Coordinates of C-alpha atoms and ligand atoms in Angstrom, one line a residue:
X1 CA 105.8 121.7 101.0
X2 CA 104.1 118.1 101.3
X3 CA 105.8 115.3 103.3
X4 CA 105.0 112.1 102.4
X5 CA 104.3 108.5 104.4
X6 CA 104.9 105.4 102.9
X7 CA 105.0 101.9 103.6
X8 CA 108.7 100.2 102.2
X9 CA 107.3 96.8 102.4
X10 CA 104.1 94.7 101.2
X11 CA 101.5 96.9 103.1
X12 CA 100.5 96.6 106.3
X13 CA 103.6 98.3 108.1
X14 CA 101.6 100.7 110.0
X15 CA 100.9 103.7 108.2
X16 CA 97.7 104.6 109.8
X17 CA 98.9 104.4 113.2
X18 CA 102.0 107.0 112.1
X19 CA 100.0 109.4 109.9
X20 CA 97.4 109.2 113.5
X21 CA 100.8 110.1 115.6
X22 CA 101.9 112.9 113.2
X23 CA 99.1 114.2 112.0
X24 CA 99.0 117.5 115.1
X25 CA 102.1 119.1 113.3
X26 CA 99.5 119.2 110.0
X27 CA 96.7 120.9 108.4
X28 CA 95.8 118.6 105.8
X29 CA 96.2 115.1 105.4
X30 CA 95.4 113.4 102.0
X31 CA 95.3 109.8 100.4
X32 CA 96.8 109.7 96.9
X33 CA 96.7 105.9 96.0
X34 CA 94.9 102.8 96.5
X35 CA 91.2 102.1 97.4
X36 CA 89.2 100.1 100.1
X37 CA 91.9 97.5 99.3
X38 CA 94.0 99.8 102.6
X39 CA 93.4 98.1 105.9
X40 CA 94.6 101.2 107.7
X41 CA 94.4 100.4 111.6
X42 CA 94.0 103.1 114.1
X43 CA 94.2 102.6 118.3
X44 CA 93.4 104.8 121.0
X45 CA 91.7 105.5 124.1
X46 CA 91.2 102.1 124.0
X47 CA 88.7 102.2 120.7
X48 CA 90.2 100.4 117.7
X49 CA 89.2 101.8 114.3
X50 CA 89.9 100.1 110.6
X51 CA 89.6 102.9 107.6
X52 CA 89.9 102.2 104.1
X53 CA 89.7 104.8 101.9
X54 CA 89.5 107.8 104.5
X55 CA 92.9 109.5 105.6
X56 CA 93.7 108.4 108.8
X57 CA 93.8 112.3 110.0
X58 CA 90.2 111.9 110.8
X59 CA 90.2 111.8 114.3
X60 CA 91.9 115.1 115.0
X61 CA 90.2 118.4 115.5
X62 CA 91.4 120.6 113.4
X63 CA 92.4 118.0 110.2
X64 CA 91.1 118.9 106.5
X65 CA 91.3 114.7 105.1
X66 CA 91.5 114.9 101.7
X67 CA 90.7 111.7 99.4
X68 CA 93.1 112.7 96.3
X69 CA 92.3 112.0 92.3
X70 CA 94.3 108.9 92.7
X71 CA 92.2 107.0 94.7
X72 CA 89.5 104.8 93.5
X73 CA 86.6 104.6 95.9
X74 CA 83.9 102.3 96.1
X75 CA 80.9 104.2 97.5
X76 CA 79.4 101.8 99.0
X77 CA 82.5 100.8 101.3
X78 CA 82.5 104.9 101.7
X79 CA 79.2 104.7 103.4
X80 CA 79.8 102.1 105.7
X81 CA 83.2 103.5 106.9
X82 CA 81.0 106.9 107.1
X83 CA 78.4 105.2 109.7
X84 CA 81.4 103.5 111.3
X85 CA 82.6 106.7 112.5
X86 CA 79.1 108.1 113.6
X87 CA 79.7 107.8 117.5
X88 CA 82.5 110.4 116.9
X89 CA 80.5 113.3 115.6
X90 CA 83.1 114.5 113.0
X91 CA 81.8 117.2 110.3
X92 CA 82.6 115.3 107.6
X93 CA 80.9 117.7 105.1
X94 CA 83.9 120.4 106.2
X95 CA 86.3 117.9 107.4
X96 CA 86.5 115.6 104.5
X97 CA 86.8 116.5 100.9
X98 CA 86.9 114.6 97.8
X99 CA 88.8 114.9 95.0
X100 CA 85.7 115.3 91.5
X101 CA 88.9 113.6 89.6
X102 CA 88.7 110.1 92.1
X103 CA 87.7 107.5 89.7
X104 CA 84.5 105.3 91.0
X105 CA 84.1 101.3 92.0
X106 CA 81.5 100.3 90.5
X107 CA 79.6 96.9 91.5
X108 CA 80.2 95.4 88.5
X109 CA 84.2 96.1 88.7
X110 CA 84.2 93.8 91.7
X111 CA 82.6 91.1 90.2
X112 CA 84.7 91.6 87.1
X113 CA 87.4 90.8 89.8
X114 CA 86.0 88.1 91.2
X115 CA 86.3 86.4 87.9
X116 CA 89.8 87.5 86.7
X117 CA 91.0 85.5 90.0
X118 CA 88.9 83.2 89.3
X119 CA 90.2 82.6 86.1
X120 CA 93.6 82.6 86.8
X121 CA 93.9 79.8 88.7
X122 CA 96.9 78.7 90.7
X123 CA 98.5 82.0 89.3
X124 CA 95.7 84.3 91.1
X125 CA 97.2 87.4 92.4
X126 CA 95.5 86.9 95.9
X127 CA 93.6 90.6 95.2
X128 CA 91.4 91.6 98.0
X129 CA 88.8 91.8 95.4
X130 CA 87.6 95.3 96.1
X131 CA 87.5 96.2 92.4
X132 CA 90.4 98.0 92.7
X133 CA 92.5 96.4 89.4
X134 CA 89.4 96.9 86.6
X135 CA 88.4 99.8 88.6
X136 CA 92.1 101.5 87.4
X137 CA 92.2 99.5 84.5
X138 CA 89.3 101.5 83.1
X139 CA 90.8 104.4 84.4
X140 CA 93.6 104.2 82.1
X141 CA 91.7 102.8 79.5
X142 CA 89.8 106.2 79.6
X143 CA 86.5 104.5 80.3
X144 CA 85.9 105.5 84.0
X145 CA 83.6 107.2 86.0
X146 CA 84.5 109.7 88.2
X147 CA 83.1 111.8 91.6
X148 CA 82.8 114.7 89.4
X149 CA 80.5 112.9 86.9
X150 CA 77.9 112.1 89.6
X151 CA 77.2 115.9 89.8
X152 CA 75.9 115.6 86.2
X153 CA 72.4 115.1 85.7
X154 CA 72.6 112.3 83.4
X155 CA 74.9 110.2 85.5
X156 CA 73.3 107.0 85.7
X157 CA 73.2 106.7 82.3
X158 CA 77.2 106.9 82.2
X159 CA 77.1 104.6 84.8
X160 CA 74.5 101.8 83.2
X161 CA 76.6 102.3 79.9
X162 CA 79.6 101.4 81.9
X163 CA 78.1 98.4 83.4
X164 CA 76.5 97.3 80.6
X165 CA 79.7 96.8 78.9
X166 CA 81.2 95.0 82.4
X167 CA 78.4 92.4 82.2
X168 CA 79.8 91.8 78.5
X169 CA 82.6 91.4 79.5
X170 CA 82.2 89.2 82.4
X171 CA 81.2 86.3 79.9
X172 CA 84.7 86.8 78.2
X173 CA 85.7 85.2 81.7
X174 CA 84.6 80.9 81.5
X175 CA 83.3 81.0 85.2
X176 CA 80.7 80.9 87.3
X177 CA 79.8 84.1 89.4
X178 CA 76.6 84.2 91.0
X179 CA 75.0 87.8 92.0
X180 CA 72.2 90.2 92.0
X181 CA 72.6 92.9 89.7
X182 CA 69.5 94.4 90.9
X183 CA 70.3 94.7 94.6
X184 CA 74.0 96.0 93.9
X185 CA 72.8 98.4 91.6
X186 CA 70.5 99.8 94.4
X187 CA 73.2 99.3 97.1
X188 CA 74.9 101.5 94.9
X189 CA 72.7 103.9 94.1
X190 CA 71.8 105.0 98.0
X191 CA 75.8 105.1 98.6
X192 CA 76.3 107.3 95.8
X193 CA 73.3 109.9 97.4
X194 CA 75.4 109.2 100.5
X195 CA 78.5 110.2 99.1
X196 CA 76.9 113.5 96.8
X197 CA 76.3 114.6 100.6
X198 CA 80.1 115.7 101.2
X199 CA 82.3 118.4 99.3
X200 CA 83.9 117.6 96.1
X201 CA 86.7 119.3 95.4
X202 CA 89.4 120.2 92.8
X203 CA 92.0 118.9 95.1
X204 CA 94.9 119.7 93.0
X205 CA 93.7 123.2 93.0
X206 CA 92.7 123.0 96.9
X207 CA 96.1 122.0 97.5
X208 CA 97.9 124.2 95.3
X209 CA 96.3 127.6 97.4
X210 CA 96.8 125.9 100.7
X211 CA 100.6 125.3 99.8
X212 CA 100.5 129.4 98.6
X213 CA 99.0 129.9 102.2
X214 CA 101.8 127.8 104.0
X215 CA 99.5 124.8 105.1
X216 CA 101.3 121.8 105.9
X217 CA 100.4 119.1 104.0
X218 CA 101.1 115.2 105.0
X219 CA 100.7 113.0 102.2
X220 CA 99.5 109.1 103.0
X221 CA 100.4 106.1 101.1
X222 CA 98.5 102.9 101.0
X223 CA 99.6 99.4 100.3
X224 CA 103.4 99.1 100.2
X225 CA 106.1 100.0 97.7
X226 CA 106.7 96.6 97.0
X227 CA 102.9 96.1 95.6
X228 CA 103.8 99.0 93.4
X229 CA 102.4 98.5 89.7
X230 CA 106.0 99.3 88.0
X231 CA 108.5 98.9 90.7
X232 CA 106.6 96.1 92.9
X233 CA 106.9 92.0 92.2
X234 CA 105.1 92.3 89.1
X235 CA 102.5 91.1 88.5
X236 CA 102.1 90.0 92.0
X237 CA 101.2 93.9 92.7
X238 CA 98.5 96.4 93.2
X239 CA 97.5 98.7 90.4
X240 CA 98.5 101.9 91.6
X241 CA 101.4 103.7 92.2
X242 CA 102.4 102.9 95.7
X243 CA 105.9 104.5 95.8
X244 CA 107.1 108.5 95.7
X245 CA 106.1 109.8 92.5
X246 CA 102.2 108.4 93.2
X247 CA 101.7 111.0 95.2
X248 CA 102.6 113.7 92.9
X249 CA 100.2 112.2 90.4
X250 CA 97.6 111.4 92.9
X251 CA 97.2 114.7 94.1
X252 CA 98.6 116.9 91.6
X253 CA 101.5 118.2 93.8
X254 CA 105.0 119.0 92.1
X255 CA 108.3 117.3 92.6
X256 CA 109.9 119.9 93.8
X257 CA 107.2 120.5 96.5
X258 CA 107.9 117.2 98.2
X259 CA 109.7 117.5 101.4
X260 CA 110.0 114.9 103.8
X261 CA 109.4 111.1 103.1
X262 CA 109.0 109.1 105.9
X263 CA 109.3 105.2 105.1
X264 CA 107.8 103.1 107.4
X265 CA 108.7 99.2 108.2
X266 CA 108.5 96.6 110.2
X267 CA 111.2 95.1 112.4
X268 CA 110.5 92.1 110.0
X269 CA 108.6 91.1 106.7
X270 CA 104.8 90.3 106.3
X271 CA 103.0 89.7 102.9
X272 CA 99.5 89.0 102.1
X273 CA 98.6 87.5 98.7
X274 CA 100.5 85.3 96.2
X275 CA 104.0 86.6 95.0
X276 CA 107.1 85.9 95.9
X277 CA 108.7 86.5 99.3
X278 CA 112.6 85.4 99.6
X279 CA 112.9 85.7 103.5
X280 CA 109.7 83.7 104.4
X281 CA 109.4 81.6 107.1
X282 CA 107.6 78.6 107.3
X283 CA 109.1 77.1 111.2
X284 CA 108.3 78.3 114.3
X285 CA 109.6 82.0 114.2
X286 CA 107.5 82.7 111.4
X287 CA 104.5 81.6 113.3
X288 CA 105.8 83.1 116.6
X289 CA 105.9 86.3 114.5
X290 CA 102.3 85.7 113.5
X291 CA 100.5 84.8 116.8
X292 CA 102.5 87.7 118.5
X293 CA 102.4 90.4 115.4
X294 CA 98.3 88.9 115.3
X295 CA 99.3 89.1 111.7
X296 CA 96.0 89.0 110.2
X297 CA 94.8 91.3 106.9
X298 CA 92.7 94.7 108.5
X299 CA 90.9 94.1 105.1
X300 CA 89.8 90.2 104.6
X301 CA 90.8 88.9 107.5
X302 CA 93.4 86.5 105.7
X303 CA 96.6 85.1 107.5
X304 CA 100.2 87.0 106.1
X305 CA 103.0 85.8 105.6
X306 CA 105.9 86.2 107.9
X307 CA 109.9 86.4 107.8
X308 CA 112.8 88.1 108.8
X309 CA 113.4 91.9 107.1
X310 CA 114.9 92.1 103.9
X311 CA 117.2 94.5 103.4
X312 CA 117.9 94.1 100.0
X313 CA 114.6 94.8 99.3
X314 CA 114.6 97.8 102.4
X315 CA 117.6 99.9 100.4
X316 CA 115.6 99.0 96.9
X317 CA 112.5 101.1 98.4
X318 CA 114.7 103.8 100.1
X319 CA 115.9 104.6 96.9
X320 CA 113.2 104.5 94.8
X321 CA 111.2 106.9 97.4
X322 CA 113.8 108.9 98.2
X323 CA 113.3 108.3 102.4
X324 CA 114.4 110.9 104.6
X325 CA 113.9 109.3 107.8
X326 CA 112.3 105.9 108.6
X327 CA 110.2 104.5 110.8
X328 CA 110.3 101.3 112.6
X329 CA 107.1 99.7 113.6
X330 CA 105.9 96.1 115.7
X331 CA 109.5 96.1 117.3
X332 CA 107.8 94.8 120.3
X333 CA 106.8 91.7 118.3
X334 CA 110.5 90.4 118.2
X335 CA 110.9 90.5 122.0
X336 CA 111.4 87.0 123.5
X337 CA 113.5 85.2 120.0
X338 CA 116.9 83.9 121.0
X339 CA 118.4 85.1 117.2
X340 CA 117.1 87.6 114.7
X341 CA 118.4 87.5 111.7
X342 CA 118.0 90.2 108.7
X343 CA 118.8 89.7 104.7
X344 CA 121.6 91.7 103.7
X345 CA 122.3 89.8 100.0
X346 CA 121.1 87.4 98.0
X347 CA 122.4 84.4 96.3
X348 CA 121.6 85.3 92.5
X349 CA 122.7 82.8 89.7
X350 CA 125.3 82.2 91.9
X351 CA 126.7 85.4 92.5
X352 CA 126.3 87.3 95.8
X353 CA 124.6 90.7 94.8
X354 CA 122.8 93.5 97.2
X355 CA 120.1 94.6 94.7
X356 CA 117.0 93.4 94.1
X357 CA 117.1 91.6 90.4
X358 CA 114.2 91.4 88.2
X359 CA 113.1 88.1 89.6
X360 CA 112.9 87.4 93.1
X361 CA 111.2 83.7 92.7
X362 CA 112.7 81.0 95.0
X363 CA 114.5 79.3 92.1
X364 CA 116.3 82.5 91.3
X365 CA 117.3 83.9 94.4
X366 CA 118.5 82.3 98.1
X367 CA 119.0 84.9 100.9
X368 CA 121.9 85.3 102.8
X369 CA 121.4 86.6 106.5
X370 CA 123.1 88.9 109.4
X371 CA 122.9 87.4 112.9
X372 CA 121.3 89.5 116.0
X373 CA 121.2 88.3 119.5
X374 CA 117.7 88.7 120.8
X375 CA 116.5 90.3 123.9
X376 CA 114.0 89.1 126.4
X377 CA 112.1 92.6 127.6
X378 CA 108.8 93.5 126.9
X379 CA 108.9 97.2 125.4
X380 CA 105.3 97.6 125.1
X381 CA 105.5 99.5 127.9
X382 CA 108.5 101.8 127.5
X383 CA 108.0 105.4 126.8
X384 CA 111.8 106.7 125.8
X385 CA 114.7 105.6 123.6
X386 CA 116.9 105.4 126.7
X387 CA 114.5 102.5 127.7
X388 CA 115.3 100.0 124.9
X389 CA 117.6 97.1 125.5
X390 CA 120.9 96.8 123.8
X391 CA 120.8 94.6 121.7
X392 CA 117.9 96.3 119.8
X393 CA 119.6 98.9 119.5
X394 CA 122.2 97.4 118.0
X395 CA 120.0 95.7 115.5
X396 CA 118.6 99.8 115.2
X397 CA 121.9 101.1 114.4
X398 CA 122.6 98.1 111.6
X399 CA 119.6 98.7 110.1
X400 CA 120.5 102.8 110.0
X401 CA 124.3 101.7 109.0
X402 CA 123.3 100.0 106.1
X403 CA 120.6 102.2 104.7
X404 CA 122.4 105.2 105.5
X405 CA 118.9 106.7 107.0
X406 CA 117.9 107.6 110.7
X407 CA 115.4 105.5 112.0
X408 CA 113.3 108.1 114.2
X409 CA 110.5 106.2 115.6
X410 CA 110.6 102.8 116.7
X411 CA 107.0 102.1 118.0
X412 CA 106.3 99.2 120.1
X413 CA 102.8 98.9 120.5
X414 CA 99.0 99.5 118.2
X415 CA 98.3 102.3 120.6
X416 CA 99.1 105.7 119.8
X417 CA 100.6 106.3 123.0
X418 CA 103.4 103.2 122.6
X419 CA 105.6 105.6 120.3
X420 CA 109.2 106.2 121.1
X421 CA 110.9 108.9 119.0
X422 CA 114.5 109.0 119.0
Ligands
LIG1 P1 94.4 94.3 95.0 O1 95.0 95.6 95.1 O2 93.2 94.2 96.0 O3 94.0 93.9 93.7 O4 95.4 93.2 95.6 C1 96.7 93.0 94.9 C2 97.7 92.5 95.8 O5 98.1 93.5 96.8 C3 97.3 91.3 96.7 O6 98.4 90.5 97.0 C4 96.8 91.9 98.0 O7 96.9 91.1 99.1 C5 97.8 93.1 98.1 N1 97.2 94.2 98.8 C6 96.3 95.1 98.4 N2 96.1 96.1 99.3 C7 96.9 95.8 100.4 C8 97.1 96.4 101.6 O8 96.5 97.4 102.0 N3 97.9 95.7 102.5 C9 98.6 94.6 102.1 N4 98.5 94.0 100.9 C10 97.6 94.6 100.0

């Protein structure tokens, strides 16, 4: 069987530090979505580590990481997260495999990004510009390039043929992008020589025998549900499949091998980008939530967004992923606010409903919120469930009441060690 770990909101709930936590009870753990656009954060033993497109199982012994066909990677972003990791010694060549079906960034695709934002004004998407949207886009307009092609001899001649037509293209766009296609090209080129170094791998395959050999297999998500490409706030979205059923395509695994899903959430709401965002703050909670939550992107460094957590939107994402137990993360963050207060309808065209509608935009929706009493601890500290204070455990047992799922970790801290499992 494969569990699976995803994020329920926009990104940026805390995957990595989970999959980190979980990953001793498994033998693999493997991305299926997403690219270098994934901030995925990482604390221990005092060290603080940012992947991207590497499964956050890395730092455990015994781990196979496995970057799954539905990833896009940019090589070049590969190599540096490669010679981040150096100090640690990890055999990557038998520790981290790659699927040949992973589609590839290519310089040009992030330039073609650049200038589709660019373009778009005041309606921008607010992408991280990683290449990740053209990078997909080609995908499913069956022009990519993939790890397995860079085994071919004649590679670079798919590749120039491919960028060739992205230069083209980039004067469809009416804007001004400065950059040097010869030094990309040979930034590119000594990543992909880089990247030829570890094992490719038909993963679907790889996984298939390691499932007939009883290996457990921990699925990781990137972004959030609600940046996924059909089910997200369109088009204010990723291009990938963020939610359930991305894994299954991303790594080739059945539906009926999927076992647990573990949604993870904050205690509140961040965003990062353009899109709409019905419980957004803009008063002092929402920057008390930033300063304390240091609610900064792990990717580009941009400010998010803050506000209470939706749970119209929460049950929306339960659903569509089919959660089996959640996981509540940065509950420390709300420590210290006299009232919390949590979405539980909204006001749409008048009516009072508890789904999410097709549009979310401020002049078709209002929110209607729960009251909590705070509490004043600091739980940063606190090492069992016994520990926390009542009143967050009430909001807890709300949260479980409405969703009809048991929330079993509520962490309280970055580090892995400030994780309370109840
Ligand atoms: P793109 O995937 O880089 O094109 O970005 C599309 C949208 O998804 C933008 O609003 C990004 O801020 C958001 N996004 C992409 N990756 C992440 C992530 O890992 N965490 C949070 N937001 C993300």
């Amino acid at each position: 069987m494969v569990d699976l770990l995803l994020g329920l909101q926009w990104g940026d709930e805390g995957k990595g530090k989970i999959v980190d936590v979980l990953t001793k009870n498994y033998d693999i753990i493997a991305r299926f979505q997403g690219g270098p656009n994934a901030g995925h954060t990482l604390i221990f033993d005092g060290n603080k580590h940012v992947l991207h497109t590497i499964p956050s199982g890395i730092f455990h012994d015994k781990a196979i990481n496995i970057v799954g066909n539905g990833v896009v990677i940019d090589p070049v972003i590969f190599k540096k997260e490669l010679e981040d990791l150096k100090k640690y010694t990890i055999d990557f060549k038998s520790k981290l495999l790659i699927s040949r079906k992973a589609h590839l960034i290519l310089p040009t695709h992030r330039l073609l990004d650049a200038a589709s934002e660019i373009s778009k004004g005041k309606a921008k998407i607010g992408s991280t510009l990683k290449g990740i949207g053209p990078t997909y886009m080609d995908k499913t307009g069956r022009n990519g390039m993939r790890v397995g092609d860079l085994e071919l001899e004649n590679w670079k001649d798919k590749y120039n043929a491919l960028a060739k037509k992205h230069l083209k293209m980039l004067t469809f766009f009416d804007v001004d992008i400065q950059f040097n296609l010869k030094e990309l090209e040979e930034e590119f080129c000594k990543a992909v020589d880089v990247l030829k170094q570890l094992t490719f791998i038909d993963s679907e395959e790889y996984l298939f025998n390691a499932m007939q050999n009883n290996k457990t297999i921990l699925a990781e998500g990137a972004q959030g549900s609600l940046l996924d490409i059909d089910f997200g706030t369109y088009p204010f979205v990723t291009s990938s499949n963020t939610t359930a059923a991305g894994a299954c395509t991303g790594l080739g695994v059945p539906p009926n091998k999927i076992g647990e899903v573990f949604g993870i959430f904050k205690a509140y709401t961040t965003r990062v980008g353009s899109g709409p965002f019905p419980t957004e703050l803009f008063d002092e909670d929402g920057k008390a939530m930033a300063k304390i939550g240091h609610e900064f992107g792990a990717t580009t460094g941009r400010a998010r967004r803050c506000g209470w957590l939706d749970l119209v939107a929460l049950k929306y994402t339960v659903q569509v992923n089919g959660v089996t137990q959640l996981n509540m993360m940065k509950g420390d963050v709300l420590s210290g606010f006299d009232t919390l207060k949590v979405c539980t309808s909204y006001t749409y065209k008048g009516k009072e409903i508890t789904h999410l509608p097709y549009n979310i935009e401020p002049e078709n929706v209002s929110v209607n919120y729960t009251e909590f009493k705070g509490w004043e601890a600091d739980l940063t500290q606190m090492e069992s469930a016994i520990q926390l204070p009542e009143n967050l455990i009430t909001y807890i047992e709300f949260i479980e009441q409405e969703l009809q799922i048991p929330i079993k970790i509520v962490s309280v801290g970055p580090d892995r060690k400030q994780t309370i499992f109840r």
